[in-house]
Short mmCIF file of C-alpha atoms in Angstrom, two decimals:
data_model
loop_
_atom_site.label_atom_id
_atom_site.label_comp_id
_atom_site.label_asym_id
_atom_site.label_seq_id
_atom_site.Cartn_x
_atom_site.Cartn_y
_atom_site.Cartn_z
CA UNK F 1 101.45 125.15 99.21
CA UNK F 2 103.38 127.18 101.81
CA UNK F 3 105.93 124.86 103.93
CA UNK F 4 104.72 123.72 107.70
CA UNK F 5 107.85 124.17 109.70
CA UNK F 6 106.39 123.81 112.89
CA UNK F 7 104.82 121.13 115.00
CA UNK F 8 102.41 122.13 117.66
CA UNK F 9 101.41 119.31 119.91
CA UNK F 10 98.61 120.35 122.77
CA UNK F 11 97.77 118.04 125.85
CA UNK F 12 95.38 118.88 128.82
CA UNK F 13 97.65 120.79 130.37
CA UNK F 14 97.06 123.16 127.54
CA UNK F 15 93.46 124.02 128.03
CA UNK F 16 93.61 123.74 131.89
CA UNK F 17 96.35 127.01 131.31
CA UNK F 18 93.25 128.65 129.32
CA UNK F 19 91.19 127.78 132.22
CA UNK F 20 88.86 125.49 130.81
CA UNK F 21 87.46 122.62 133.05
CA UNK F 22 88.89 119.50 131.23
CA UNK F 23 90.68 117.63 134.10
CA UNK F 24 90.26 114.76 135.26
CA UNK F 25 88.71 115.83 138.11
CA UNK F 26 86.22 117.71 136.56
CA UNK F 27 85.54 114.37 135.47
CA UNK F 28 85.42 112.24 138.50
CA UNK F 29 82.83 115.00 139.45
CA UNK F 30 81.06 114.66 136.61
CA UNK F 31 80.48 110.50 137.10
CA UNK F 32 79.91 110.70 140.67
CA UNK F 33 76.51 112.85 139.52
CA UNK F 34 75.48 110.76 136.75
CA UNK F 35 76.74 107.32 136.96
CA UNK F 36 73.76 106.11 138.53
CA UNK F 37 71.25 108.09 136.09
CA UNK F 38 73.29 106.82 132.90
CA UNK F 39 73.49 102.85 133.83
CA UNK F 40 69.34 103.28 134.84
CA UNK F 41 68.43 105.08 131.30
CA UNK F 42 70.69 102.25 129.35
CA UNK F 43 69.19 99.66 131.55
CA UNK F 44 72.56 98.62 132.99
CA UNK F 45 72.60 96.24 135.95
CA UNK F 46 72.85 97.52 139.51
CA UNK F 47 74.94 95.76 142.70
CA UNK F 48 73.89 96.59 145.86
CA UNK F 49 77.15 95.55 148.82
CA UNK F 50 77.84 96.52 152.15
CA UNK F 51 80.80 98.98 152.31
CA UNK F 52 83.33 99.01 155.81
CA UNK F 53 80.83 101.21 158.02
CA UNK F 54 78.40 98.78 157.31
CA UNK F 55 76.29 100.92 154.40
CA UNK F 56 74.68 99.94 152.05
CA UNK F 57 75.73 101.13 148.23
CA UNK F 58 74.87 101.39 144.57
CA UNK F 59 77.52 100.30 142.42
CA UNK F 60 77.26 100.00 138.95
CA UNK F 61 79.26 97.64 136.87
CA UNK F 62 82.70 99.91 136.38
CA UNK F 63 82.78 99.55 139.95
CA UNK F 64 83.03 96.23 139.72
CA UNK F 65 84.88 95.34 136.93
CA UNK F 66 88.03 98.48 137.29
CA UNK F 67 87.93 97.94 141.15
CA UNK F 68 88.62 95.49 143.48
CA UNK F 69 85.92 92.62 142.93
CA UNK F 70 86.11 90.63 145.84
CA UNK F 71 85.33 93.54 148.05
CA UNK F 72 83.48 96.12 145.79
CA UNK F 73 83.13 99.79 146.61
CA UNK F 74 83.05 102.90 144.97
CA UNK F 75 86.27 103.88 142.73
CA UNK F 76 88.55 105.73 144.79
CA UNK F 77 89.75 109.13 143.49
CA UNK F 78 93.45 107.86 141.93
CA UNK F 79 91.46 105.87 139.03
CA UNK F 80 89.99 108.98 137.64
CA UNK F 81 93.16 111.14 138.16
CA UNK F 82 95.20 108.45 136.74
CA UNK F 83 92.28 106.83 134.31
CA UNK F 84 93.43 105.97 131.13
CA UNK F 85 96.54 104.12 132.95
CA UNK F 86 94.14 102.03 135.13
CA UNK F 87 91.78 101.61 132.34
CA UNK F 88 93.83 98.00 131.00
CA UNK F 89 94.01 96.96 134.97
CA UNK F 90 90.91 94.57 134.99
CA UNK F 91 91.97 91.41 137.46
CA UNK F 92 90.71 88.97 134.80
CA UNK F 93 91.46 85.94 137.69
CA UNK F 94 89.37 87.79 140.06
CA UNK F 95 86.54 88.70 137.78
CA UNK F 96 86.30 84.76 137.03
CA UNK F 97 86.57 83.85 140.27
CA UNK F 98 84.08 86.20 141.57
CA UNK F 99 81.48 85.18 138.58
CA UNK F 100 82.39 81.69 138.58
CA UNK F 101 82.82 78.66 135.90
CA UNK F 102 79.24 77.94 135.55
CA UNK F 103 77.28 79.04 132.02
CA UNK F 104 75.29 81.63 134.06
CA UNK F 105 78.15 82.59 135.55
CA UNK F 106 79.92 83.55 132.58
CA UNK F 107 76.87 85.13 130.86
CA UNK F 108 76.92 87.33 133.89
CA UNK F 109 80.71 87.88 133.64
CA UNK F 110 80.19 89.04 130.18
CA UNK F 111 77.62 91.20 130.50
CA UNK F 112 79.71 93.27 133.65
CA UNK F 113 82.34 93.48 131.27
CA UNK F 114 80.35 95.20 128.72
CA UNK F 115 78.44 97.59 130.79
CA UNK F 116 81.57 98.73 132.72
CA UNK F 117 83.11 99.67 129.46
CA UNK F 118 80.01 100.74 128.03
CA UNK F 119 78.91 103.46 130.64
CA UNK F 120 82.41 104.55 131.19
CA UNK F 121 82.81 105.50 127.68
CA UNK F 122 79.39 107.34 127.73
CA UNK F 123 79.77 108.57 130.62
CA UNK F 124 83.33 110.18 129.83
CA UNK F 125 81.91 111.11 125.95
CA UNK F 126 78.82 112.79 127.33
CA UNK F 127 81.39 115.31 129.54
CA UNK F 128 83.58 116.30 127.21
CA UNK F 129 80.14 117.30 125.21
CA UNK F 130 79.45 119.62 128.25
CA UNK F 131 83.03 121.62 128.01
CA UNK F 132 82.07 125.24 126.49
CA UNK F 133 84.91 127.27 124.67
CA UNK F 134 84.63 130.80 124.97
CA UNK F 135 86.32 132.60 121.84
CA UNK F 136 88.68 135.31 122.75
CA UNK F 137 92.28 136.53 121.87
CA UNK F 138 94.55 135.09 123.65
CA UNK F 139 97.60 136.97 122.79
CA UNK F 140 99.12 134.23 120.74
CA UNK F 141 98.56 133.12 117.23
CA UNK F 142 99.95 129.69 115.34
CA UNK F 143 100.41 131.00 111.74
CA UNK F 144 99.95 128.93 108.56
CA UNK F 145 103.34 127.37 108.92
CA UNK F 146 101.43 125.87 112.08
CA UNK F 147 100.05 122.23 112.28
CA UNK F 148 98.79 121.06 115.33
CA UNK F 149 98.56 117.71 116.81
CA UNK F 150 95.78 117.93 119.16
CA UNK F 151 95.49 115.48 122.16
CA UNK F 152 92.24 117.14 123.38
CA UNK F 153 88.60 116.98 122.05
CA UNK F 154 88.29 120.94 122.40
CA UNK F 155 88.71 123.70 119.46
CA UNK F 156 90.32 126.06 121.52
CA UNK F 157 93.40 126.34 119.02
CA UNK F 158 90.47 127.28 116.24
CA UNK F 159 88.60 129.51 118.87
CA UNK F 160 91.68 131.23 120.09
CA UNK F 161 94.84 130.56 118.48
CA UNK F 162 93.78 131.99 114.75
CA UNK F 163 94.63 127.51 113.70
CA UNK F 164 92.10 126.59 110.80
CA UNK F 165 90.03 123.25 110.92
CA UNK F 166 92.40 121.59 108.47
CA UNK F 167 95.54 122.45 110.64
CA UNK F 168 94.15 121.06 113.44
CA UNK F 169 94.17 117.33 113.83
CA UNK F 170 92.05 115.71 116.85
CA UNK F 171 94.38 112.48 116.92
CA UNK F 172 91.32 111.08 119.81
CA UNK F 173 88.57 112.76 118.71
CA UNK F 174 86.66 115.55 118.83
CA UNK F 175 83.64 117.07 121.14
CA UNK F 176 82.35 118.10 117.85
CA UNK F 177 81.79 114.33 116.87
CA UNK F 178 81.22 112.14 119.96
CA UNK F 179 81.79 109.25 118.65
CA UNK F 180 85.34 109.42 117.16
CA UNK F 181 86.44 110.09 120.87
CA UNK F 182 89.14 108.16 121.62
CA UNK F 183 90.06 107.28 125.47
CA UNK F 184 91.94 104.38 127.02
CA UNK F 185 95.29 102.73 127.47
CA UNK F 186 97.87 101.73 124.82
CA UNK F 187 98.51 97.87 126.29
CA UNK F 188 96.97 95.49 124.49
CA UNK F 189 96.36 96.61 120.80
CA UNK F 190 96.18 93.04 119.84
CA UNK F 191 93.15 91.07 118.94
CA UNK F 192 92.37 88.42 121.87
CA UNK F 193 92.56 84.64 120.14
CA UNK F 194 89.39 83.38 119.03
CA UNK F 195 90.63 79.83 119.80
CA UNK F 196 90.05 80.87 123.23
CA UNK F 197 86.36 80.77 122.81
CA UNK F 198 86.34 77.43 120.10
CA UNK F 199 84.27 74.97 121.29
CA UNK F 200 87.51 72.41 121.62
CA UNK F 201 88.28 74.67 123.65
CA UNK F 202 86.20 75.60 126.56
CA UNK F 203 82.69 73.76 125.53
CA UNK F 204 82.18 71.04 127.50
CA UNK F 205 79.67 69.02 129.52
CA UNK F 206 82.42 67.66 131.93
CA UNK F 207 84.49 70.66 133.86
CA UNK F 208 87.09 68.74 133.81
CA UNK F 209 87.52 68.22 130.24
CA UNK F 210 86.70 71.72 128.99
CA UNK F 211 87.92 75.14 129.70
CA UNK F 212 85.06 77.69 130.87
CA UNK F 213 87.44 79.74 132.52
CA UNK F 214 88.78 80.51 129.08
CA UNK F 215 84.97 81.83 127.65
CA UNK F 216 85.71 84.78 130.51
CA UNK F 217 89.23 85.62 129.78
CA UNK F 218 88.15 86.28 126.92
CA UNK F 219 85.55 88.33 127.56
CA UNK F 220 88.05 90.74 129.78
CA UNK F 221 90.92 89.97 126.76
CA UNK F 222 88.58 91.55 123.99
CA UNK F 223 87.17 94.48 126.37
CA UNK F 224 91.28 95.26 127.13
CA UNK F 225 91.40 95.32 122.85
CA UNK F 226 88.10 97.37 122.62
CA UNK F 227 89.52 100.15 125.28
CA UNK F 228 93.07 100.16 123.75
CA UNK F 229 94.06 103.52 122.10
CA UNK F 230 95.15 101.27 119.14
CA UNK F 231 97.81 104.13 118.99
CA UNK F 232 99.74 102.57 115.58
CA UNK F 233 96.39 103.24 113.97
CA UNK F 234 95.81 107.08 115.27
CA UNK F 235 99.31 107.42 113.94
CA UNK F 236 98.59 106.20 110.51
CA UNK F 237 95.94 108.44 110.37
CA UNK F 238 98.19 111.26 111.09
CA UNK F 239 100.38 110.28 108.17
CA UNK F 240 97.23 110.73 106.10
CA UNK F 241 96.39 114.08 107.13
CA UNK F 242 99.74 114.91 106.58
CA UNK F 243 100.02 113.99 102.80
CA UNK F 244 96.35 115.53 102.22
CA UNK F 245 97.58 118.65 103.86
CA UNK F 246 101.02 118.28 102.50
CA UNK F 247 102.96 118.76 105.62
CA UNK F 248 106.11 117.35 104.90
CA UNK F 249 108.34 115.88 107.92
CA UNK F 250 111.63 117.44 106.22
CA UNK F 251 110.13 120.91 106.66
CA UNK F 252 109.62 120.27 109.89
CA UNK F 253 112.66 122.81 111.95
CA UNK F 254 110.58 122.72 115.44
CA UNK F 255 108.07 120.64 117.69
CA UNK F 256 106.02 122.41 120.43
CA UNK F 257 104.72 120.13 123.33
CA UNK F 258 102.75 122.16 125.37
CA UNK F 259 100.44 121.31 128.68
CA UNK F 260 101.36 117.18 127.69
CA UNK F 261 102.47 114.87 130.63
CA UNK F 262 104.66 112.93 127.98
CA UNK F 263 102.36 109.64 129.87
CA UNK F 264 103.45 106.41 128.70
CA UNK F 265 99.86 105.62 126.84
CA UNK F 266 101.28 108.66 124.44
CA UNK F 267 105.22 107.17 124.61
CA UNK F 268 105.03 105.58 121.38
CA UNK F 269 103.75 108.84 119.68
CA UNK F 270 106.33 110.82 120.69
CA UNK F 271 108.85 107.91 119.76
CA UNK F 272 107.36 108.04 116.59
CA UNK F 273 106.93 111.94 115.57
CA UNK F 274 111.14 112.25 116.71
CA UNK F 275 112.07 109.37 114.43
CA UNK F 276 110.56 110.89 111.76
CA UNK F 277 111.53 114.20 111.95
CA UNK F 278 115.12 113.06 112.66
CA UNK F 279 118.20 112.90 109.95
CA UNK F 280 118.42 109.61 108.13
CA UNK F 281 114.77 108.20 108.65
CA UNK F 282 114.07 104.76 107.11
CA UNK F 283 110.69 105.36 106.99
CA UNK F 284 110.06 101.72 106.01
CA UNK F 285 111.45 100.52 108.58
CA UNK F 286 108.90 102.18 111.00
CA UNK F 287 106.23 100.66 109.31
CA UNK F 288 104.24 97.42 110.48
CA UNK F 289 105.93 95.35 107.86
CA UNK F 290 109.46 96.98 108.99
CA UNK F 291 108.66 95.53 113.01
CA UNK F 292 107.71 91.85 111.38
CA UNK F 293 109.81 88.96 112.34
CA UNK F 294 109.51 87.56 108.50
CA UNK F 295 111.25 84.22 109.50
CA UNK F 296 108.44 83.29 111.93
CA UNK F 297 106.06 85.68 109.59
CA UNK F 298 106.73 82.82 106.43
CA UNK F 299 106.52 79.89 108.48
CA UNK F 300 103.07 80.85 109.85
CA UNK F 301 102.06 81.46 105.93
CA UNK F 302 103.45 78.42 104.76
CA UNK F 303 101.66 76.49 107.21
CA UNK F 304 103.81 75.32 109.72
CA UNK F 305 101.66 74.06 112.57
CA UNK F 306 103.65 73.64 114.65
CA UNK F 307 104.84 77.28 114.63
CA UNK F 308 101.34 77.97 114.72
CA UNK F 309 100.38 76.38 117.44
CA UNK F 310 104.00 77.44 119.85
CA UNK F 311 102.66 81.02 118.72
CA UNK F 312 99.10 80.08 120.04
CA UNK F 313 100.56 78.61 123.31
CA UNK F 314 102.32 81.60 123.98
CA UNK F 315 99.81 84.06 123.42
CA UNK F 316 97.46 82.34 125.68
CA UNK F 317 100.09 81.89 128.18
CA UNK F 318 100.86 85.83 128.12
CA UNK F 319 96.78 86.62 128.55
CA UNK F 320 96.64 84.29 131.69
CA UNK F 321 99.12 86.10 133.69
CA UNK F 322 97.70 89.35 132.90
CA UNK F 323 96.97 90.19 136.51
CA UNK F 324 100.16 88.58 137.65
CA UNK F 325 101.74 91.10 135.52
CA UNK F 326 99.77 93.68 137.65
CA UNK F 327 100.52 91.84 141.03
CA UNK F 328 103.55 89.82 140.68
CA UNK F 329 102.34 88.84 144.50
CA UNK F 330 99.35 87.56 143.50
CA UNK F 331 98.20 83.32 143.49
CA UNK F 332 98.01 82.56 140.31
CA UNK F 333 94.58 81.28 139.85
CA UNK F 334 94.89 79.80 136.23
CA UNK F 335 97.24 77.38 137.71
CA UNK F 336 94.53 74.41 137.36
CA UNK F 337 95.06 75.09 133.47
CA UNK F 338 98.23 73.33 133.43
CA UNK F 339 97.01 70.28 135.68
CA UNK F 340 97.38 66.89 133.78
CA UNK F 341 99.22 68.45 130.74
CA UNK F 342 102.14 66.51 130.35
CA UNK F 343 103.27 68.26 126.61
CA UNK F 344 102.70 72.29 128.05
CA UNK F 345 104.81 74.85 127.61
CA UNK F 346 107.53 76.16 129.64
CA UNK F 347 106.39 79.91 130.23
CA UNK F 348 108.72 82.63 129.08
CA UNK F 349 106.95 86.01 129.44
CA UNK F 350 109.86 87.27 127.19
CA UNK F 351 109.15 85.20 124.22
CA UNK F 352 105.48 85.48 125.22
CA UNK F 353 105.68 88.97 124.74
CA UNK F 354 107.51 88.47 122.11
CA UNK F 355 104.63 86.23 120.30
CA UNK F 356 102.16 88.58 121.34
CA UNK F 357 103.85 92.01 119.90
CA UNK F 358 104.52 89.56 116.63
CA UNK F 359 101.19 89.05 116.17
CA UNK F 360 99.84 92.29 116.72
CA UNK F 361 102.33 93.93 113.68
CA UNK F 362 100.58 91.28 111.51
CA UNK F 363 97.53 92.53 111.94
CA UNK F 364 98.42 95.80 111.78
CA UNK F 365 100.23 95.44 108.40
CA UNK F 366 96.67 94.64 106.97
CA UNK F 367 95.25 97.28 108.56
CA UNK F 368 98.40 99.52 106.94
CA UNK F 369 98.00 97.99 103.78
CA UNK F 370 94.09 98.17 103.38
CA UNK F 371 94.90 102.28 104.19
CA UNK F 372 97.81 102.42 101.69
CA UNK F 373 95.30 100.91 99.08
CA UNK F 374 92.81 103.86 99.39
CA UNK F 375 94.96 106.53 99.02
CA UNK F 376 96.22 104.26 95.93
CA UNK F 377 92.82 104.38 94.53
CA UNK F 378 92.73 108.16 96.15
CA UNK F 379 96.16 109.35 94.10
CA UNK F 380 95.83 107.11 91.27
CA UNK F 381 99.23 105.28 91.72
CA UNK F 382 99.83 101.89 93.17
CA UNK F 383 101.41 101.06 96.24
CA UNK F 384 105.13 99.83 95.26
CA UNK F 385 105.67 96.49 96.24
CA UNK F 386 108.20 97.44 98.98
CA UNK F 387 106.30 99.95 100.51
CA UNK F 388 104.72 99.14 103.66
CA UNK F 389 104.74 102.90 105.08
CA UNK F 390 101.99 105.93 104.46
CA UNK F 391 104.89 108.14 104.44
CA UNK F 392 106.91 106.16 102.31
CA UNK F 393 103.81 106.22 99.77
CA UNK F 394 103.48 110.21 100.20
CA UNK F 395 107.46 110.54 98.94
CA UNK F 396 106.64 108.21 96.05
CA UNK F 397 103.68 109.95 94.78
CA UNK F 398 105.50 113.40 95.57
CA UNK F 399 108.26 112.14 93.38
CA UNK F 400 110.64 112.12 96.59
CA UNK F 401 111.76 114.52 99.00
CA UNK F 402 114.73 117.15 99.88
CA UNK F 403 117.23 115.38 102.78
CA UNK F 404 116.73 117.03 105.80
CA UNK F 405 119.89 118.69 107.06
CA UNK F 406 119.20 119.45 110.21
CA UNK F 407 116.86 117.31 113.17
CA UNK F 408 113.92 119.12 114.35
CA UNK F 409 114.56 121.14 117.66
CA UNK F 410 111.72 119.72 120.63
CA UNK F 411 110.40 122.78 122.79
CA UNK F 412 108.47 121.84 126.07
CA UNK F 413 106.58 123.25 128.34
CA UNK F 414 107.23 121.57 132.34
CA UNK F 415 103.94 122.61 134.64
CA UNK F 416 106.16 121.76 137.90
CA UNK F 417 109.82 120.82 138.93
CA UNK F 418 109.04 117.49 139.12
CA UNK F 419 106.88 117.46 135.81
CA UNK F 420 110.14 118.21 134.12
CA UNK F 421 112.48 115.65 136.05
CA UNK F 422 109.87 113.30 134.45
CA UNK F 423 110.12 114.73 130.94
CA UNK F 424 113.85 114.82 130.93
CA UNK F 425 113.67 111.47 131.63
CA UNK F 426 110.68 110.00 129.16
CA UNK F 427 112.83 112.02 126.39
CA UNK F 428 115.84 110.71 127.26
CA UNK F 429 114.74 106.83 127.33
CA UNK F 430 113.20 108.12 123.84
CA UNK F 431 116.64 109.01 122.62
CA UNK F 432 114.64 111.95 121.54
CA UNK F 433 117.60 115.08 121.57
CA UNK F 434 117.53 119.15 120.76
CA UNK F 435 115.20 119.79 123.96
CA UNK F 436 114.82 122.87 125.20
CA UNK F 437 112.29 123.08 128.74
CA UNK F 438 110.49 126.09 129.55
CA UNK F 439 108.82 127.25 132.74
CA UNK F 440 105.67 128.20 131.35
CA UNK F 441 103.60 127.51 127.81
CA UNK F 442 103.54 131.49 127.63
CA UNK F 443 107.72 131.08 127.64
CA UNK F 444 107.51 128.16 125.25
CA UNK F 445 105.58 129.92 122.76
CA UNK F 446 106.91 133.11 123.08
CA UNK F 447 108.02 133.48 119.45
CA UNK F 448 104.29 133.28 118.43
CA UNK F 449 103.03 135.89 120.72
CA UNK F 450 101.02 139.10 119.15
CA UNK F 451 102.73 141.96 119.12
CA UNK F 452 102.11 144.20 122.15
CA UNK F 453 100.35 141.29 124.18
CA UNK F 454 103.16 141.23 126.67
CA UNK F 455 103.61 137.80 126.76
CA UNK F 456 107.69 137.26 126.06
CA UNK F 457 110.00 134.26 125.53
CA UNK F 458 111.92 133.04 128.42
CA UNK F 459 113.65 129.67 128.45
CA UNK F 460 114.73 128.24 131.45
#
C-alpha cells in the first residue's frame, strides 16, 4: 500500500472558506425557528416566565437547564457562538435549588435535564442534515498520500478535494449518518458514581437523614458524561482506522490544520496526534494503562476499603463544587452536606481532580482493552500482555516499524491576527514544535494546488 505522508486535519473554518453555511450562527438561526416546533412534536415540556419588559415567553427546557435558572430567558447569542464550551456549564446547585429536595421535585429536575439535552442534540443533528454540498473543483486536490482527519460532518473533501471515503475520517460524525454525530465538551469523560443514587445514600423518609440533593446531582453529573466528547475514545477509533487503512505515524513528514480554532474541547487531540508523530514515541505510555496510577490502581483491586472509599469521598467532593468551579464567587449551596459530619474530608480540589482523572483512565483501559480484543479476534493475534495501546498492537502485528528520523512539520492556517496569537500560544503550551502559520488555507495548501488554478503558496 502506497505510504500516507501527510496529515490533513479540517475544522469549520474550512467549509465556511468554501462558503458553506456551517457556523454557529447558522445554527443559532436555525433553533430560534424550530426549537419550539421540535420540543411540541417530542412532547417536551414547556415554561412559560415573565422576561424584564414584562413579556411573557416560551422557553423550553435548554433554556432552563444551559441558562440562568433562577431568572430564565431565552439563550443569549454567546452560548451558540461559543456552544460546545458552555455545553458542560449546567449550575447543578441552582438547578436543585430551583427544583427543590422534594420526590416531585427531583422527578421534575430529571426530566429538564433530559429534554434540554435531548432537543439540543436533535435540534443541532437535524441542521447539520439540512447543509447541501455542491460538487465542484476547487482548484486543489489531496492525493492518495492524503488522510484526512475531519472535524466536520460534511463531505466536502470527497465532493471537492478528489479525498476517497476511506481517507476521510469523520472523528464526530457524519451528516450522512445522524446519529454518530458527535457534539459537546471534553470535561467530564468520567462516569458519575452510582453510589450517589444508592439508597444509603439519598433514600430516606427523614430529610435530615438522607441525601435527595444527591438523586439531582446526579442527574446533571450523568447528563455532563452523556454530552462529553469522550475524546480518548474518538481517538482510539482513529488508531483503528489507521491500522485498517495502514497509515503509519512514521510516514507521517507533514500535518495540515486548516479552518480549526485549535479550541480547548479539541486540545487533547492535537496533544495527542504531535506525540505520536514525534521522534522517540512510547506509544505505551500514551495509552490508558500508561496514565494509571498502579499503586492506588492495586490497592483498589485488592480491596482496600479504605482506599476505596477516600477515592469515593473525593470524587463526590469534586462533583459538588462543579459550579463553584464555574463561579469561584458563588455560595456554595452543598454546604449543608457537611453539617454534623464529624469524620469528612478535608477538600483538596487537587487530589480531587486527581481521584477523578484516576478513575476515568480505569475505565477507559476497559474500554481500550475490550477494542484491542476485537482487532485480536479481527487480525488473528493476541494482544501481548504489555500492550495497552491500539498503536502499539498495529506495530506488533506489522512485525514493527522503521524509526522515524525526522518529527512531522505542523502547517496552519490563522483566519485573523488574533486567531494566530491564540494558536501560537495553544501550540506552544502543547510543546507541539516545526510550525509554520499561513495567512490563508489557499497559502497553507499551496503545494496541493492544480496546476494552472492560480492558487500559490505563500507563508507568512
Amino acid at each position: 500500500m502506497k505510504k500516507y505522508k501527510n496529515l490533513i486535519i479540517v475544522g469549520n473554518g474550512f467549509d465556511r472558506w468554501q462558503n458553506l453555511p456551517t457556523s454557529y450562527e447558522n445554527f443559532r438561526l436555525y433553533y430560534q425557528e424550530h426549537i419550539i416546533s421540535a420540543a411540541e412534536a417530542l412532547g417536551c415540556s414547556f415554561y412559560t416566565v415573565t422576561d424584564k419588559t414584562g413579556k411573557e415567553q416560551k422557553l423550553t427546557a435548554v433554556e432552563l437547564i444551559y441558562g440562568d435558572i433562577l431568572n430564565p430567558e431565552k439563550l443569549e447569542d454567546e452560548f451558540f457562538w461559543n456552544l460546545e464550551a458552555r455545553m458542560d456549564r449546567m449550575n447543578d446547585q441552582a438547578i436543585n435549588l430551583h427544583f427543590g429536595r422534594s420526590e416531585e421535585g427531583r422527578k421534575a429536575l430529571k426530566k429538564a435535564v433530559s429534554e434540554a439535552t435531548l432537543l439540543l442534540r436533535k435540534l443541532f443533528c437535524d441542521w447539520v442534515g439540512t447543509i447541501e454540498i455542491e460538487e465542484k473543483n476547487s482548484g486543489f486536490v489531496f492525493g492518495d498520500d492524503c488522510f484526512v482527519i475531519n472535524f466536520n460532518y460534511t463531505d466536502t473533501l470527497e465532493k471537492r478535494f478528489g479525498v476517497k471515503a476511506r481517507n476521510d475520517f469523520h472523528i464526530h460524525g457524519s451528516a450522512s449518518d445522524l446519529n454518530s454525530i458527535v457534539v459537546g465538551h471534553a470535561s467530564h469523560p468520567e462516569k458519575p458514581f452510582s453510589e450517589l443514587i444508592e439508597h444509603r445514600f439519598i433514600r430516606s423518609e427523614d430529610p435530615k437523614k438522607g441525601l435527595p440533593r444527591l438523586e439531582g446531582l446526579y442527574a446533571v453529573e450523568a447528563a455532563l458524561y452523556e454530552t462529553d466528547k469522550h475524546v480518548v475514545d474518538r481517538m482510539d477509533d482513529l488508531c483503528v482506522v489507521f491500522m485498517e487503512n495502514g497509515v503509519h505515524m512514521e510516514d507521517i513528514e507533514n500535518i495540515y490544520v486548516l479552518g480549526h480554532s485549535f479550541a480547548p474541547a479539541d486540545s487533547e487531540y492535537f496533544e495527542f496526534l504531535h506525540a505520536v508523530t514525534w521522534c522517540n514515541c512510547n506509544y505505551e505510555a500514551l495509552s490508558p494503562v500508561g496514565h494509571m496510577d498502579m499503586e492506588l490502581f492495586g490497592a483498589m483491586l485488592n480491596g482496600n476499603d479504605e482506599a476505596l472509599m477516600a477515592g469515593i469521598i473525593l470524587n463526590l467532593q469534586y462533583a459538588e463544587r462543579h459550579s463553584n468551579r464555574l463561579n469561584p464567587e458563588q455560595e456554595d449551596w452543598f454546604a449543608y452536606l457537611d453539617e454534623g459530619c464529624d469524620d469528612k474530608m478535608p477538600y483538596d480540589e487537587k487530589l480531587s481532580r486527581l481521584a477523578v482523572e484516576q478513575r476515568f483512565w480505569m475505565e477507559q483501559a476497559e474500554r481500550t482493552q475490550n477494542k484491542l480484543e476485537k482487532l485480536a479476534e479481527k487480525y488473528g493475534k493476541k494482544v501481548p500482555a504489555n500492550c495497552h495501546s491500539i498503536l502499539g498492537y498495529m506495530e506488533y502485528v506489522d512485525g514493527g516499524y522503521m524509526e522515524r528520523k525526522h518529527s512531522a512539520n505542523w502547517h496552519i492556517s490563522c483566519f485573523s491576527s488574533e486567531d494566530r496569537k491564540r494558536i501560537k500560544r495553544v501550540t506552544r503550551d502543547l510543546h507541539i514544535k516545526n510550525v509554520k502559520c499561513y495567512q490563508t488555507i489557499d497559502a497553507c495548501i499551496g503545494k496541493f494546488a492544480v496546476e494552472g488554478s492560480g492558487n500559490i503558496e505563500n507563508p507568512s
